[in-house]
mmCIF file of N, CA and C in Angstrom:
data_model
loop_
_atom_site.group_PDB
_atom_site.id
_atom_site.type_symbol
_atom_site.label_atom_id
_atom_site.label_comp_id
_atom_site.label_asym_id
_atom_site.label_seq_id
_atom_site.Cartn_x
_atom_site.Cartn_y
_atom_site.Cartn_z
ATOM 1 N N MET W 286 10.267 -19.664 11.635
ATOM 2 C CA MET W 286 10.010 -19.597 10.241
ATOM 3 C C MET W 286 8.529 -19.202 9.957
ATOM 4 N N PRO W 287 8.312 -18.200 9.179
ATOM 5 C CA PRO W 287 6.925 -17.780 8.898
ATOM 6 C C PRO W 287 6.147 -18.919 8.186
ATOM 7 N N THR W 288 4.864 -18.946 8.473
ATOM 8 C CA THR W 288 3.972 -19.945 7.896
ATOM 9 C C THR W 288 3.584 -19.540 6.445
ATOM 10 N N PRO W 289 3.063 -20.468 5.644
ATOM 11 C CA PRO W 289 2.563 -20.069 4.347
ATOM 12 C C PRO W 289 1.477 -19.002 4.417
ATOM 13 N N GLU W 290 0.620 -19.019 5.450
ATOM 14 C CA GLU W 290 -0.394 -17.980 5.616
ATOM 15 C C GLU W 290 0.245 -16.637 5.850
ATOM 16 N N GLU W 291 1.314 -16.605 6.666
ATOM 17 C CA GLU W 291 2.023 -15.345 6.937
ATOM 18 C C GLU W 291 2.691 -14.834 5.706
ATOM 19 N N VAL W 292 3.231 -15.711 4.906
ATOM 20 C CA VAL W 292 3.856 -15.312 3.622
ATOM 21 C C VAL W 292 2.788 -14.702 2.731
ATOM 22 N N GLY W 293 1.606 -15.310 2.677
ATOM 23 C CA GLY W 293 0.501 -14.788 1.870
ATOM 24 C C GLY W 293 0.034 -13.434 2.359
ATOM 25 N N ARG W 294 -0.058 -13.228 3.697
ATOM 26 C CA ARG W 294 -0.454 -11.943 4.231
ATOM 27 C C ARG W 294 0.587 -10.860 3.876
ATOM 28 N N LEU W 295 1.867 -11.216 3.939
ATOM 29 C CA LEU W 295 2.867 -10.231 3.575
ATOM 30 C C LEU W 295 2.798 -9.882 2.081
ATOM 31 N N ALA W 296 2.619 -10.930 1.258
ATOM 32 C CA ALA W 296 2.495 -10.629 -0.175
ATOM 33 C C ALA W 296 1.319 -9.751 -0.478
ATOM 34 N N GLU W 297 0.190 -10.010 0.178
ATOM 35 C CA GLU W 297 -1.004 -9.193 -0.013
ATOM 36 C C GLU W 297 -0.744 -7.733 0.422
ATOM 37 N N ALA W 298 -0.087 -7.577 1.585
ATOM 38 C CA ALA W 298 0.200 -6.265 2.106
ATOM 39 C C ALA W 298 1.141 -5.490 1.161
ATOM 40 N N MET W 299 2.139 -6.182 0.641
ATOM 41 C CA MET W 299 3.089 -5.513 -0.260
ATOM 42 C C MET W 299 2.431 -5.153 -1.574
ATOM 43 N N TRP W 300 1.491 -5.996 -2.016
ATOM 44 C CA TRP W 300 0.749 -5.656 -3.276
ATOM 45 C C TRP W 300 -0.050 -4.375 -3.028
ATOM 46 N N GLN W 301 -0.665 -4.247 -1.844
ATOM 47 C CA GLN W 301 -1.448 -3.058 -1.544
ATOM 48 C C GLN W 301 -0.536 -1.832 -1.478
ATOM 49 N N VAL W 302 0.633 -1.971 -0.912
ATOM 50 C CA VAL W 302 1.591 -0.830 -0.907
ATOM 51 C C VAL W 302 1.919 -0.415 -2.312
ATOM 52 N N LEU W 303 2.251 -1.334 -3.168
ATOM 53 C CA LEU W 303 2.584 -1.035 -4.578
ATOM 54 C C LEU W 303 1.406 -0.421 -5.296
ATOM 55 N N ASP W 304 0.206 -0.955 -5.073
ATOM 56 C CA ASP W 304 -0.978 -0.429 -5.711
ATOM 57 C C ASP W 304 -1.214 1.003 -5.265
ATOM 58 N N ASP W 305 -1.101 1.283 -3.959
ATOM 59 C CA ASP W 305 -1.296 2.658 -3.447
ATOM 60 C C ASP W 305 -0.254 3.603 -4.016
ATOM 61 N N MET W 306 0.953 3.139 -4.183
ATOM 62 C CA MET W 306 2.020 4.028 -4.722
ATOM 63 C C MET W 306 1.776 4.383 -6.158
ATOM 64 N N GLY W 307 1.248 3.456 -6.959
ATOM 65 C CA GLY W 307 1.014 3.701 -8.331
ATOM 66 C C GLY W 307 2.291 3.895 -9.126
ATOM 67 N N ALA W 308 2.174 4.169 -10.381
ATOM 68 C CA ALA W 308 3.334 4.301 -11.234
ATOM 69 C C ALA W 308 4.165 5.528 -10.900
ATOM 70 N N GLU W 309 3.511 6.535 -10.224
ATOM 71 C CA GLU W 309 4.239 7.763 -9.913
ATOM 72 C C GLU W 309 4.943 7.687 -8.569
ATOM 73 N N GLY W 310 4.795 6.626 -7.840
ATOM 74 C CA GLY W 310 5.482 6.457 -6.548
ATOM 75 C C GLY W 310 4.928 7.364 -5.465
ATOM 76 N N ARG W 311 3.634 7.529 -5.406
ATOM 77 C CA ARG W 311 2.991 8.360 -4.387
ATOM 78 C C ARG W 311 3.136 7.697 -3.013
ATOM 79 N N SER W 312 2.847 8.460 -2.000
ATOM 80 C CA SER W 312 2.855 7.977 -0.609
ATOM 81 C C SER W 312 1.668 7.015 -0.422
ATOM 82 N N VAL W 313 1.795 6.151 0.581
ATOM 83 C CA VAL W 313 0.698 5.212 0.888
ATOM 84 C C VAL W 313 -0.047 5.725 2.114
ATOM 85 N N CYS W 314 -1.307 5.294 2.235
ATOM 86 C CA CYS W 314 -2.097 5.720 3.402
ATOM 87 C C CYS W 314 -1.567 5.012 4.625
ATOM 88 N N LEU W 315 -1.925 5.591 5.790
ATOM 89 C CA LEU W 315 -1.443 5.092 7.079
ATOM 90 C C LEU W 315 -1.944 3.651 7.293
ATOM 91 N N ALA W 316 -3.152 3.319 6.921
ATOM 92 C CA ALA W 316 -3.637 1.961 7.122
ATOM 93 C C ALA W 316 -2.890 0.952 6.263
ATOM 94 N N THR W 317 -2.483 1.333 5.079
ATOM 95 C CA THR W 317 -1.703 0.418 4.242
ATOM 96 C C THR W 317 -0.311 0.178 4.859
ATOM 97 N N LYS W 318 0.253 1.277 5.371
ATOM 98 C CA LYS W 318 1.553 1.102 6.021
ATOM 99 C C LYS W 318 1.435 0.223 7.273
ATOM 100 N N ALA W 319 0.349 0.440 8.042
ATOM 101 C CA ALA W 319 0.132 -0.364 9.236
ATOM 102 C C ALA W 319 -0.080 -1.843 8.920
ATOM 103 N N SER W 320 -0.803 -2.091 7.841
ATOM 104 C CA SER W 320 -1.058 -3.481 7.439
ATOM 105 C C SER W 320 0.259 -4.148 7.055
ATOM 106 N N ALA W 321 1.140 -3.465 6.368
ATOM 107 C CA ALA W 321 2.417 -4.002 5.983
ATOM 108 C C ALA W 321 3.277 -4.250 7.220
ATOM 109 N N ARG W 322 3.212 -3.335 8.185
ATOM 110 C CA ARG W 322 3.973 -3.498 9.383
ATOM 111 C C ARG W 322 3.556 -4.726 10.194
ATOM 112 N N VAL W 323 2.254 -4.951 10.306
ATOM 113 C CA VAL W 323 1.757 -6.111 11.005
ATOM 114 C C VAL W 323 2.124 -7.404 10.281
ATOM 115 N N ALA W 324 1.979 -7.388 8.958
ATOM 116 C CA ALA W 324 2.283 -8.591 8.161
ATOM 117 C C ALA W 324 3.765 -8.916 8.186
ATOM 118 N N PHE W 325 4.625 -7.918 8.408
ATOM 119 C CA PHE W 325 6.092 -8.166 8.410
ATOM 120 C C PHE W 325 6.574 -8.732 9.719
ATOM 121 N N GLU W 326 5.827 -8.564 10.775
ATOM 122 C CA GLU W 326 6.281 -8.982 12.110
ATOM 123 C C GLU W 326 6.786 -10.437 12.190
ATOM 124 N N PRO W 327 6.094 -11.427 11.644
ATOM 125 C CA PRO W 327 6.598 -12.804 11.761
ATOM 126 C C PRO W 327 8.012 -12.943 11.131
ATOM 127 N N PHE W 328 8.287 -12.181 10.085
ATOM 128 C CA PHE W 328 9.583 -12.271 9.431
ATOM 129 C C PHE W 328 10.700 -11.654 10.284
ATOM 130 N N LEU W 329 10.335 -10.563 10.998
ATOM 131 C CA LEU W 329 11.273 -9.952 11.933
ATOM 132 C C LEU W 329 11.591 -10.915 13.055
ATOM 133 N N GLN W 330 10.547 -11.575 13.599
ATOM 134 C CA GLN W 330 10.769 -12.488 14.694
ATOM 135 C C GLN W 330 11.655 -13.690 14.276
ATOM 136 N N ALA W 331 11.472 -14.124 13.028
ATOM 137 C CA ALA W 331 12.316 -15.221 12.537
ATOM 138 C C ALA W 331 13.734 -14.758 12.408
ATOM 139 N N ASP W 332 13.942 -13.552 11.939
ATOM 140 C CA ASP W 332 15.322 -13.018 11.820
ATOM 141 C C ASP W 332 15.952 -12.898 13.219
ATOM 142 N N PHE W 333 15.177 -12.361 14.172
ATOM 143 C CA PHE W 333 15.724 -12.188 15.494
ATOM 144 C C PHE W 333 16.002 -13.516 16.181
ATOM 145 N N ALA W 334 15.195 -14.505 15.910
ATOM 146 C CA ALA W 334 15.435 -15.851 16.462
ATOM 147 C C ALA W 334 16.694 -16.443 15.884
ATOM 148 N N ALA W 335 16.951 -16.194 14.578
ATOM 149 C CA ALA W 335 18.128 -16.727 13.939
ATOM 150 C C ALA W 335 19.363 -15.996 14.390
ATOM 151 N N ASP W 336 19.234 -14.682 14.619
ATOM 152 C CA ASP W 336 20.376 -13.865 14.992
ATOM 153 C C ASP W 336 19.931 -12.805 15.994
ATOM 154 N N PRO W 337 19.906 -13.114 17.281
ATOM 155 C CA PRO W 337 19.415 -12.206 18.302
ATOM 156 C C PRO W 337 20.159 -10.848 18.323
ATOM 157 N N SER W 338 21.334 -10.809 17.787
ATOM 158 C CA SER W 338 22.089 -9.536 17.772
ATOM 159 C C SER W 338 21.403 -8.460 16.865
ATOM 160 N N LEU W 339 20.503 -8.914 15.980
ATOM 161 C CA LEU W 339 19.806 -7.972 15.080
ATOM 162 C C LEU W 339 18.775 -7.138 15.798
ATOM 163 N N ALA W 340 18.151 -7.683 16.854
ATOM 164 C CA ALA W 340 17.015 -7.064 17.520
ATOM 165 C C ALA W 340 17.319 -5.669 18.053
ATOM 166 N N PRO W 341 18.437 -5.474 18.750
ATOM 167 C CA PRO W 341 18.691 -4.071 19.257
ATOM 168 C C PRO W 341 18.832 -3.002 18.203
ATOM 169 N N ASP W 342 19.217 -3.377 17.013
ATOM 170 C CA ASP W 342 19.423 -2.407 15.940
ATOM 171 C C ASP W 342 18.151 -2.070 15.182
ATOM 172 N N TYR W 343 17.084 -2.857 15.396
ATOM 173 C CA TYR W 343 15.870 -2.613 14.652
ATOM 174 C C TYR W 343 15.003 -1.586 15.395
ATOM 175 N N ALA W 344 14.758 -0.476 14.725
ATOM 176 C CA ALA W 344 13.949 0.581 15.310
ATOM 177 C C ALA W 344 12.951 1.014 14.275
ATOM 178 N N PRO W 345 11.798 0.352 14.171
ATOM 179 C CA PRO W 345 10.800 0.731 13.168
ATOM 180 C C PRO W 345 10.212 2.119 13.487
ATOM 181 N N ASP W 346 9.777 2.806 12.445
ATOM 182 C CA ASP W 346 9.101 4.072 12.667
ATOM 183 C C ASP W 346 7.646 3.906 13.076
ATOM 184 N N MET W 347 7.154 2.696 13.083
ATOM 185 C CA MET W 347 5.821 2.357 13.560
ATOM 186 C C MET W 347 5.897 1.052 14.343
ATOM 187 N N SER W 348 5.580 1.165 15.636
ATOM 188 C CA SER W 348 5.635 -0.073 16.424
ATOM 189 C C SER W 348 4.499 -0.989 16.077
ATOM 190 N N LEU W 349 4.568 -2.211 16.461
ATOM 191 C CA LEU W 349 3.526 -3.173 16.184
ATOM 192 C C LEU W 349 2.211 -2.755 16.859
ATOM 193 N N SER W 350 2.300 -2.273 18.091
ATOM 194 C CA SER W 350 1.079 -1.817 18.784
ATOM 195 C C SER W 350 0.459 -0.587 18.091
ATOM 196 N N GLU W 351 1.286 0.319 17.600
ATOM 197 C CA GLU W 351 0.772 1.473 16.849
ATOM 198 C C GLU W 351 0.072 0.999 15.567
ATOM 199 N N ALA W 352 0.687 0.072 14.876
ATOM 200 C CA ALA W 352 0.103 -0.439 13.660
ATOM 201 C C ALA W 352 -1.224 -1.069 13.902
ATOM 202 N N ARG W 353 -1.336 -1.877 14.949
ATOM 203 C CA ARG W 353 -2.577 -2.530 15.259
ATOM 204 C C ARG W 353 -3.654 -1.543 15.633
ATOM 205 N N ALA W 354 -3.268 -0.477 16.319
ATOM 206 C CA ALA W 354 -4.213 0.559 16.683
ATOM 207 C C ALA W 354 -4.759 1.286 15.469
ATOM 208 N N VAL W 355 -3.885 1.527 14.518
ATOM 209 C CA VAL W 355 -4.308 2.172 13.249
ATOM 210 C C VAL W 355 -5.321 1.325 12.514
ATOM 211 N N LEU W 356 -5.006 0.026 12.477
ATOM 212 C CA LEU W 356 -5.934 -0.897 11.770
ATOM 213 C C LEU W 356 -7.250 -1.028 12.497
ATOM 214 N N ALA W 357 -7.211 -1.041 13.808
ATOM 215 C CA ALA W 357 -8.462 -1.137 14.565
ATOM 216 C C ALA W 357 -9.337 0.110 14.343
ATOM 217 N N ALA W 358 -8.694 1.257 14.253
ATOM 218 C CA ALA W 358 -9.419 2.516 14.068
ATOM 219 C C ALA W 358 -9.982 2.654 12.643
ATOM 220 N N SER W 359 -9.323 1.988 11.696
ATOM 221 C CA SER W 359 -9.731 2.102 10.295
ATOM 222 C C SER W 359 -10.813 1.115 9.907
ATOM 223 N N ASN W 360 -11.102 0.178 10.776
ATOM 224 C CA ASN W 360 -12.164 -0.850 10.488
ATOM 225 C C ASN W 360 -13.487 -0.449 11.058
#
């Protein structure tokens, strides 16, 4: 189960995604996408722990290691 801090990080990341998109629904920058991917990981792990059969079907377009590399490069 994700912690309250992890919930907060996901909420912050999703707010940034929505802010970047704006009212016109523009694309988000790579760092924003990477931030959301990293923040979402605890929720994925909770889902996989609850139902391991979900894991093989999940194929993100950005791996966790790729997301972390993008964030490291943008700081």
